Amino acid sequence: MLGIPTVLDRFIQQALLQVLNPIYNPTFSDHSYDFRPGRNAHQAVRQAKKYIGEGYEWVVDIDLEKCFDRINHDILMGRIARKITDKRILRLIRLYMQAGIMVNGVVQERYQGTPQGGPLSPLLSNILLDELDKELERRSHKFCRYADDCNIYVRSERAGKRVMDSVENFLEKKLKLKINRQKSAVAKPQERKFLGFSFTPTSYELKIKLSKESLKNVKYRIRRITRRARRIPVTQVIEELSTYLKGWLSYYRLIEASYVLEDLDCWIRRRMRCFVMNQWIKKCSARYKGLRNLGVSDKSALSVAFSRKGPWVISNMKPVKVAMPNSFFTERGLLSLSRHYNSLSKMT
C-alpha cells in the first residue's frame, strides 16, 4: 500500500535523505542499482547481459513477496543504528515507518513494512536488502538487484536450484522476508524478464529485447488511448498517444532487437485507422464521404462504406490504407517508434 506523506513530512523526509544518502550510498554493493545517485535500470540490464555473455547461462530470478510491506522494523532499525547514533533521528525514522495508512477514511496501524510513496522509503529498503547483497558477494555470485527484483546468474540449472534454496533460507532466517515462488524461477534468461527486458541469443551475439509482458502492457495502454468509446478529434488522440510513446521509448530505448518497434508502428497505425473508421461507423454515408474526401475512388469507397465487417477488419482493407497511408499520420504528428529509436541511437 502507498503511504503518501503530507507536505511537511515529505520535506522532513527529504532533509533526512540528503543527510543519510552520503553516509550509506558509498557502502552499498556495486550490484545494487535501484534508487541510487548515478545508477539506473539500464545499467543493471547491461550488466546482466554481460554476465550471460560470460557463460552464466542460467538465471535465478528472485522476486520478494510484498517486500516493502513486510520489512521487519526491529531488524531494519538495528541495521540503521549501526551507523546512526542520534536517538532523535532513530525515533523519527521509526515513527515514519509506523505511520498509519488511511483506507476509506479509517486509519490502519502499521506494525511492519515501510510506507511506499515517501522520499525515505527507497533508502530504508536498500539498507535492509544490502544485507542480501553482501551475502551474495561473500559467496562470489554474479548478480544484479533492483529494489526487490534480484537476478543471480549461474552456469547450470543444478547450481541455480541450489542457490535458490540457500538464498530463500537466508532471507527467511536473517531478514524475515519471503520469496514469491510463483514469480520466481530458475530458468534460461530468455525465458524470464528483468526490469521489462529480456534477452535473445542470435548467431553472432546476445541481444536485449522487449519482454512479452512489456509488449502486452504497451499494447493495452495504446488500446485505452484509441478505444472506440472516445469521441474526440483524431489530432487530440495522436497528441496524447505520441506523448505516451515518447516517454515509453525513452525507457525501452535499450532494446537491440528493434524489429519489434517496426511491427508496433504498423499495429499502431492500424489502431489509428480503426479509430477513424469508428468515428464514421454509425452511418454508411459518413464513411463513404470520409473516404472520398481522402482521395479514394467512388467504387472503393462504396465497397468499404457498405461492408458488414467490423472496424478492425475494415482498417486493414486496401482502400482504407490508401486513404490513410503512413504519411497521413506522420503529417498529423504521430510519433514513429522506429524513427525515434534511430534518432536516440545516434545521439547516444
CSV table of C-alpha atoms in Angstrom, one decimal:
chain,number,residue,atom,x,y,z
A,1,MET,CA,0.0,0.0,0.0
A,2,LEU,CA,1.0,3.6,-0.7
A,3,GLY,CA,1.6,5.9,2.3
A,4,ILE,CA,1.8,9.4,0.8
A,5,PRO,CA,3.3,11.8,3.4
A,6,THR,CA,1.9,15.3,4.0
A,7,VAL,CA,3.9,18.2,2.5
A,8,LEU,CA,5.7,18.9,5.9
A,9,ASP,CA,6.5,15.2,6.4
A,10,ARG,CA,7.8,14.9,2.8
A,11,PHE,CA,10.0,18.0,3.4
A,12,ILE,CA,11.5,16.4,6.6
A,13,GLN,CA,12.0,13.0,4.9
A,14,GLN,CA,13.8,14.7,2.0
A,15,ALA,CA,16.0,16.5,4.5
A,16,LEU,CA,16.8,13.2,6.2
A,17,LEU,CA,17.5,11.6,2.9
A,18,GLN,CA,20.0,14.2,1.9
A,19,VAL,CA,22.0,13.6,5.1
A,20,LEU,CA,21.7,9.8,5.2
A,21,ASN,CA,22.4,9.2,1.5
A,22,PRO,CA,26.1,10.3,1.6
A,23,ILE,CA,26.5,8.1,4.7
A,24,TYR,CA,25.0,4.9,3.3
A,25,ASN,CA,25.4,5.1,-0.5
A,26,PRO,CA,29.2,4.6,-0.6
A,27,THR,CA,28.8,1.4,1.5
A,28,PHE,CA,26.1,-0.2,-0.7
A,29,SER,CA,27.0,-3.0,-3.1
A,30,ASP,CA,28.1,-2.3,-6.7
A,31,HIS,CA,25.5,-4.9,-7.7
A,32,SER,CA,22.6,-2.7,-6.4
A,33,TYR,CA,21.1,-0.3,-9.0
A,34,ASP,CA,17.9,1.0,-7.5
A,35,PHE,CA,17.2,4.5,-6.1
A,36,ARG,CA,20.8,5.4,-6.0
A,37,PRO,CA,22.5,8.5,-7.4
A,38,GLY,CA,24.2,7.8,-10.8
A,39,ARG,CA,22.6,4.4,-11.1
A,40,ASN,CA,19.6,3.2,-13.1
A,41,ALA,CA,17.8,0.2,-14.5
A,42,HIS,CA,19.7,0.4,-17.9
A,43,GLN,CA,23.0,-0.3,-16.1
A,44,ALA,CA,21.5,-3.3,-14.4
A,45,VAL,CA,20.2,-4.8,-17.7
A,46,ARG,CA,23.6,-4.2,-19.4
A,47,GLN,CA,25.4,-5.9,-16.6
A,48,ALA,CA,23.0,-8.8,-16.7
A,49,LYS,CA,23.8,-9.1,-20.5
A,50,LYS,CA,27.5,-9.1,-19.7
A,51,TYR,CA,27.1,-12.0,-17.2
A,52,ILE,CA,25.2,-14.1,-19.7
A,53,GLY,CA,27.8,-13.4,-22.4
A,54,GLU,CA,30.5,-14.7,-20.0
A,55,GLY,CA,28.8,-18.1,-19.9
A,56,TYR,CA,26.4,-17.7,-16.9
A,57,GLU,CA,23.5,-19.0,-19.0
A,58,TRP,CA,21.1,-19.7,-16.2
A,59,VAL,CA,19.3,-17.2,-14.0
A,60,VAL,CA,17.9,-17.4,-10.5
A,61,ASP,CA,15.1,-14.9,-10.8
A,62,ILE,CA,14.1,-13.9,-7.3
A,63,ASP,CA,11.0,-11.8,-6.6
A,64,LEU,CA,10.4,-10.9,-2.9
A,65,GLU,CA,6.9,-11.3,-1.8
A,66,LYS,CA,5.4,-7.9,-0.7
A,67,CYS,CA,8.9,-6.8,0.3
A,68,PHE,CA,8.1,-3.2,1.2
A,69,ASP,CA,5.1,-4.3,3.2
A,70,ARG,CA,6.9,-7.0,5.2
A,71,ILE,CA,10.1,-5.3,6.3
A,72,ASN,CA,10.7,-6.0,9.9
A,73,HIS,CA,11.0,-2.7,11.8
A,74,ASP,CA,13.3,-4.1,14.6
A,75,ILE,CA,15.7,-5.7,12.1
A,76,LEU,CA,15.8,-2.6,10.0
A,77,MET,CA,16.3,-0.2,12.9
A,78,GLY,CA,19.1,-2.5,14.1
A,79,ARG,CA,20.9,-2.0,10.8
A,80,ILE,CA,20.4,1.8,10.9
A,81,ALA,CA,21.6,2.1,14.5
A,82,ARG,CA,25.0,0.6,13.4
A,83,LYS,CA,25.8,4.0,11.7
A,84,ILE,CA,23.3,6.5,13.2
A,85,THR,CA,23.7,7.0,16.9
A,86,ASP,CA,21.4,10.1,17.3
A,87,LYS,CA,18.4,8.7,19.2
A,88,ARG,CA,16.2,11.6,17.9
A,89,ILE,CA,16.8,10.6,14.3
A,90,LEU,CA,16.3,6.9,15.1
A,91,ARG,CA,13.0,7.7,16.8
A,92,LEU,CA,11.8,9.9,13.9
A,93,ILE,CA,12.6,7.2,11.3
A,94,ARG,CA,10.7,4.6,13.4
A,95,LEU,CA,7.7,6.9,13.7
A,96,TYR,CA,7.7,7.3,9.9
A,97,MET,CA,7.7,3.6,9.4
A,98,GLN,CA,4.9,3.1,11.9
A,99,ALA,CA,2.8,5.9,10.3
A,100,GLY,CA,-0.7,4.5,9.7
A,101,ILE,CA,-2.5,4.3,6.4
A,102,MET,CA,-5.9,5.8,5.8
A,103,VAL,CA,-8.2,3.4,3.9
A,104,ASN,CA,-11.8,4.7,3.2
A,105,GLY,CA,-11.4,7.2,6.0
A,106,VAL,CA,-10.2,4.7,8.5
A,107,VAL,CA,-6.6,4.8,9.8
A,108,GLN,CA,-4.9,1.3,9.8
A,109,GLU,CA,-1.9,0.9,12.1
A,110,ARG,CA,1.3,-0.4,10.6
A,111,TYR,CA,3.5,-2.9,12.5
A,112,GLN,CA,5.8,-3.9,9.7
A,113,GLY,CA,6.9,-2.6,6.3
A,114,THR,CA,7.9,0.8,5.0
A,115,PRO,CA,5.2,3.1,3.5
A,116,GLN,CA,5.8,3.5,-0.2
A,117,GLY,CA,5.4,7.0,-1.6
A,118,GLY,CA,7.8,8.9,0.6
A,119,PRO,CA,11.4,10.0,-0.2
A,120,LEU,CA,12.8,8.0,2.7
A,121,SER,CA,11.3,4.6,1.8
A,122,PRO,CA,13.7,3.6,-1.0
A,123,LEU,CA,16.8,4.2,1.1
A,124,LEU,CA,15.3,2.2,4.0
A,125,SER,CA,14.7,-0.8,1.8
A,126,ASN,CA,18.2,-0.5,0.4
A,127,ILE,CA,19.7,-0.5,3.9
A,128,LEU,CA,17.9,-3.8,4.7
A,129,LEU,CA,18.5,-5.5,1.3
A,130,ASP,CA,22.1,-4.5,1.4
A,131,GLU,CA,22.5,-7.4,3.8
A,132,LEU,CA,21.4,-9.8,1.0
A,133,ASP,CA,23.8,-8.1,-1.4
A,134,LYS,CA,26.7,-8.5,1.0
A,135,GLU,CA,25.9,-12.2,1.5
A,136,LEU,CA,25.8,-12.8,-2.3
A,137,GLU,CA,29.1,-11.0,-2.7
A,138,ARG,CA,30.6,-13.2,0.1
A,139,ARG,CA,29.5,-16.2,-1.9
A,140,SER,CA,31.1,-14.7,-5.1
A,141,HIS,CA,27.8,-14.7,-7.0
A,142,LYS,CA,27.2,-12.8,-10.2
A,143,PHE,CA,24.0,-10.8,-9.6
A,144,CYS,CA,22.0,-7.6,-10.2
A,145,ARG,CA,19.5,-6.3,-7.8
A,146,TYR,CA,17.0,-3.5,-8.5
A,147,ALA,CA,14.6,-2.9,-5.5
A,148,ASP,CA,13.0,-6.3,-4.7
A,149,ASP,CA,14.0,-7.9,-8.1
A,150,CYS,CA,17.2,-9.8,-7.9
A,151,ASN,CA,18.7,-11.9,-10.7
A,152,ILE,CA,21.6,-14.2,-9.9
A,153,TYR,CA,23.5,-15.7,-12.8
A,154,VAL,CA,25.0,-19.2,-12.7
A,155,ARG,CA,26.4,-21.8,-15.1
A,156,SER,CA,23.9,-24.7,-14.6
A,157,GLU,CA,20.3,-25.4,-13.6
A,158,ARG,CA,21.5,-27.6,-10.8
A,159,ALA,CA,23.6,-24.7,-9.4
A,160,GLY,CA,20.6,-22.4,-9.8
A,161,LYS,CA,18.3,-24.6,-7.8
A,162,ARG,CA,20.9,-24.9,-5.0
A,163,VAL,CA,21.3,-21.1,-4.9
A,164,MET,CA,17.5,-20.5,-4.9
A,165,ASP,CA,17.1,-22.8,-1.8
A,166,SER,CA,20.1,-21.2,0.1
A,167,VAL,CA,19.0,-17.6,-0.6
A,168,GLU,CA,15.4,-18.4,0.4
A,169,ASN,CA,16.7,-19.8,3.7
A,170,PHE,CA,18.9,-16.8,4.3
A,171,LEU,CA,16.1,-14.3,3.6
A,172,GLU,CA,13.6,-16.1,5.9
A,173,LYS,CA,16.1,-16.5,8.8
A,174,LYS,CA,18.1,-13.3,8.6
A,175,LEU,CA,15.7,-10.7,7.2
A,176,LYS,CA,12.2,-12.3,7.8
A,177,LEU,CA,11.4,-11.9,4.1
A,178,LYS,CA,9.8,-14.5,1.8
A,179,ILE,CA,10.4,-15.3,-1.8
A,180,ASN,CA,7.4,-15.3,-4.1
A,181,ARG,CA,7.7,-18.8,-5.6
A,182,GLN,CA,5.1,-18.1,-8.2
A,183,LYS,CA,7.0,-15.2,-9.7
A,184,SER,CA,10.5,-16.6,-9.0
A,185,ALA,CA,12.2,-19.4,-11.0
A,186,VAL,CA,15.5,-20.9,-12.2
A,187,ALA,CA,15.5,-20.7,-16.0
A,188,LYS,CA,17.2,-19.5,-19.1
A,189,PRO,CA,17.5,-15.7,-19.2
A,190,GLN,CA,15.5,-15.5,-22.5
A,191,GLU,CA,12.6,-17.2,-20.7
A,192,ARG,CA,12.4,-14.6,-18.0
A,193,LYS,CA,12.0,-10.8,-17.8
A,194,PHE,CA,14.2,-8.3,-15.9
A,195,LEU,CA,13.0,-4.8,-15.4
A,196,GLY,CA,10.8,-5.0,-18.5
A,197,PHE,CA,13.5,-6.5,-20.7
A,198,SER,CA,14.6,-10.0,-21.8
A,199,PHE,CA,17.4,-11.5,-23.9
A,200,THR,CA,17.5,-13.3,-27.2
A,201,PRO,CA,20.5,-15.3,-28.4
A,202,THR,CA,21.4,-14.8,-32.1
A,203,SER,CA,24.0,-16.4,-34.4
A,204,TYR,CA,26.5,-13.6,-33.6
A,205,GLU,CA,25.7,-12.2,-30.1
A,206,LEU,CA,23.2,-11.9,-27.3
A,207,LYS,CA,20.7,-9.1,-27.7
A,208,ILE,CA,18.5,-7.2,-25.3
A,209,LYS,CA,14.8,-7.4,-26.4
A,210,LEU,CA,11.5,-6.2,-25.1
A,211,SER,CA,9.8,-8.8,-22.8
A,212,LYS,CA,6.5,-10.3,-23.7
A,213,GLU,CA,4.8,-8.7,-20.7
A,214,SER,CA,6.1,-5.2,-21.6
A,215,LEU,CA,4.8,-5.6,-25.2
A,216,LYS,CA,1.4,-6.7,-23.8
A,217,ASN,CA,1.3,-3.7,-21.4
A,218,VAL,CA,2.2,-1.1,-24.1
A,219,LYS,CA,-0.5,-2.5,-26.4
A,220,TYR,CA,-3.0,-2.4,-23.6
A,221,ARG,CA,-2.2,1.3,-23.0
A,222,ILE,CA,-2.5,2.1,-26.7
A,223,ARG,CA,-5.8,0.4,-26.8
A,224,ARG,CA,-7.0,2.5,-23.9
A,225,ILE,CA,-6.0,5.7,-25.7
A,226,THR,CA,-7.5,4.7,-29.0
A,227,ARG,CA,-10.6,3.0,-27.6
A,228,ARG,CA,-13.9,3.1,-29.6
A,229,ALA,CA,-15.9,5.0,-26.9
A,230,ARG,CA,-13.7,8.1,-27.2
A,231,ARG,CA,-15.5,10.7,-29.3
A,232,ILE,CA,-12.6,13.2,-29.6
A,233,PRO,CA,-10.7,14.6,-32.6
A,234,VAL,CA,-8.0,12.4,-34.2
A,235,THR,CA,-5.4,15.1,-33.7
A,236,GLN,CA,-6.0,15.0,-29.9
A,237,VAL,CA,-5.7,11.2,-29.8
A,238,ILE,CA,-2.4,11.5,-31.8
A,239,GLU,CA,-1.0,14.1,-29.5
A,240,GLU,CA,-1.8,12.0,-26.4
A,241,LEU,CA,-0.5,8.8,-28.0
A,242,SER,CA,2.8,10.4,-29.2
A,243,THR,CA,3.4,11.9,-25.7
A,244,TYR,CA,3.0,8.5,-24.1
A,245,LEU,CA,5.1,6.7,-26.8
A,246,LYS,CA,7.9,9.2,-26.4
A,247,GLY,CA,8.1,8.6,-22.7
A,248,TRP,CA,7.8,4.8,-23.1
A,249,LEU,CA,10.6,4.7,-25.7
A,250,SER,CA,12.9,6.8,-23.5
A,251,TYR,CA,13.0,3.9,-21.1
A,252,TYR,CA,12.9,1.0,-23.6
A,253,ARG,CA,15.5,2.5,-26.0
A,254,LEU,CA,17.9,-0.1,-24.6
A,255,ILE,CA,16.4,-2.8,-26.8
A,256,GLU,CA,18.6,-4.1,-29.5
A,257,ALA,CA,16.0,-6.2,-31.4
A,258,SER,CA,14.4,-3.1,-32.9
A,259,TYR,CA,12.2,-5.1,-35.4
A,260,VAL,CA,9.6,-5.2,-32.7
A,261,LEU,CA,9.3,-1.4,-32.9
A,262,GLU,CA,8.6,-1.6,-36.6
A,263,ASP,CA,5.9,-4.2,-36.0
A,264,LEU,CA,4.5,-2.0,-33.2
A,265,ASP,CA,4.4,1.0,-35.6
A,266,CYS,CA,2.4,-0.9,-38.1
A,267,TRP,CA,0.0,-2.1,-35.4
A,268,ILE,CA,-0.4,1.5,-34.0
A,269,ARG,CA,-1.2,2.9,-37.5
A,270,ARG,CA,-3.9,0.2,-37.9
A,271,ARG,CA,-5.3,1.1,-34.5
A,272,MET,CA,-5.5,4.7,-35.6
A,273,ARG,CA,-7.2,3.7,-38.9
A,274,CYS,CA,-9.6,1.7,-36.8
A,275,PHE,CA,-10.2,4.7,-34.6
A,276,VAL,CA,-11.0,6.9,-37.6
A,277,MET,CA,-13.4,4.3,-39.0
A,278,ASN,CA,-15.1,4.1,-35.6
A,279,GLN,CA,-15.9,7.8,-35.9
A,280,TRP,CA,-17.8,7.1,-39.1
A,281,ILE,CA,-19.2,3.7,-38.1
A,282,LYS,CA,-22.8,4.8,-37.5
A,283,LYS,CA,-23.6,6.0,-41.0
A,284,CYS,CA,-22.5,4.4,-44.3
A,285,SER,CA,-22.8,7.8,-45.9
A,286,ALA,CA,-20.3,9.3,-43.4
A,287,ARG,CA,-17.9,6.5,-44.1
A,288,TYR,CA,-18.3,7.0,-47.8
A,289,LYS,CA,-17.8,10.8,-47.7
A,290,GLY,CA,-14.8,10.5,-45.4
A,291,LEU,CA,-13.0,8.1,-47.7
A,292,ARG,CA,-13.9,10.1,-50.8
A,293,ASN,CA,-12.5,13.3,-49.1
A,294,LEU,CA,-9.3,11.3,-48.6
A,295,GLY,CA,-8.9,10.5,-52.3
A,296,VAL,CA,-10.4,7.0,-52.5
A,297,SER,CA,-12.2,6.2,-55.7
A,298,ASP,CA,-16.0,6.0,-55.8
A,299,LYS,CA,-16.1,2.2,-56.2
A,300,SER,CA,-13.6,1.5,-53.5
A,301,ALA,CA,-15.3,3.9,-51.1
A,302,LEU,CA,-18.6,2.2,-51.6
A,303,SER,CA,-17.2,-1.3,-51.0
A,304,VAL,CA,-15.9,-0.1,-47.6
A,305,ALA,CA,-18.9,2.1,-46.7
A,306,PHE,CA,-21.4,-0.8,-47.1
A,307,SER,CA,-19.2,-3.5,-45.7
A,308,ARG,CA,-20.7,-5.5,-42.8
A,309,LYS,CA,-17.3,-6.2,-41.4
A,310,GLY,CA,-16.1,-4.7,-38.1
A,311,PRO,CA,-13.9,-1.6,-37.9
A,312,TRP,CA,-10.7,-3.7,-37.0
A,313,VAL,CA,-11.1,-5.7,-40.2
A,314,ILE,CA,-12.0,-2.7,-42.3
A,315,SER,CA,-8.9,-0.9,-41.0
A,316,ASN,CA,-6.8,-3.4,-42.9
A,317,MET,CA,-8.6,-3.1,-46.2
A,318,LYS,CA,-6.7,-1.6,-49.2
A,319,PRO,CA,-8.9,1.4,-49.7
A,320,VAL,CA,-8.6,2.4,-46.1
A,321,LYS,CA,-4.8,2.1,-46.3
A,322,VAL,CA,-4.8,4.2,-49.5
A,323,ALA,CA,-6.9,6.8,-47.8
A,324,MET,CA,-4.7,6.9,-44.6
A,325,PRO,CA,-1.1,5.9,-45.5
A,326,ASN,CA,1.8,6.3,-43.1
A,327,SER,CA,2.3,9.9,-44.2
A,328,PHE,CA,-1.3,10.7,-43.2
A,329,PHE,CA,-0.5,10.1,-39.5
A,330,THR,CA,3.1,11.5,-39.7
A,331,GLU,CA,1.8,14.8,-41.0
A,332,ARG,CA,-0.6,15.0,-38.1
A,333,GLY,CA,2.2,14.4,-35.6
A,334,LEU,CA,2.1,10.7,-34.8
A,335,LEU,CA,5.4,9.5,-33.4
A,336,SER,CA,7.2,6.7,-35.3
A,337,LEU,CA,8.8,4.5,-32.7
A,338,SER,CA,11.4,3.1,-35.2
A,339,ARG,CA,12.4,6.5,-36.4
A,340,HIS,CA,12.6,8.0,-32.9
A,341,TYR,CA,14.6,5.0,-31.8
A,342,ASN,CA,17.1,5.5,-34.6
A,343,SER,CA,17.5,9.2,-33.7
A,344,LEU,CA,18.0,8.3,-30.0
A,345,SER,CA,20.6,5.7,-31.0
A,346,LYS,CA,22.6,8.3,-33.0
A,347,MET,CA,22.5,10.7,-30.0
A,348,THR,CA,24.0,8.1,-27.7
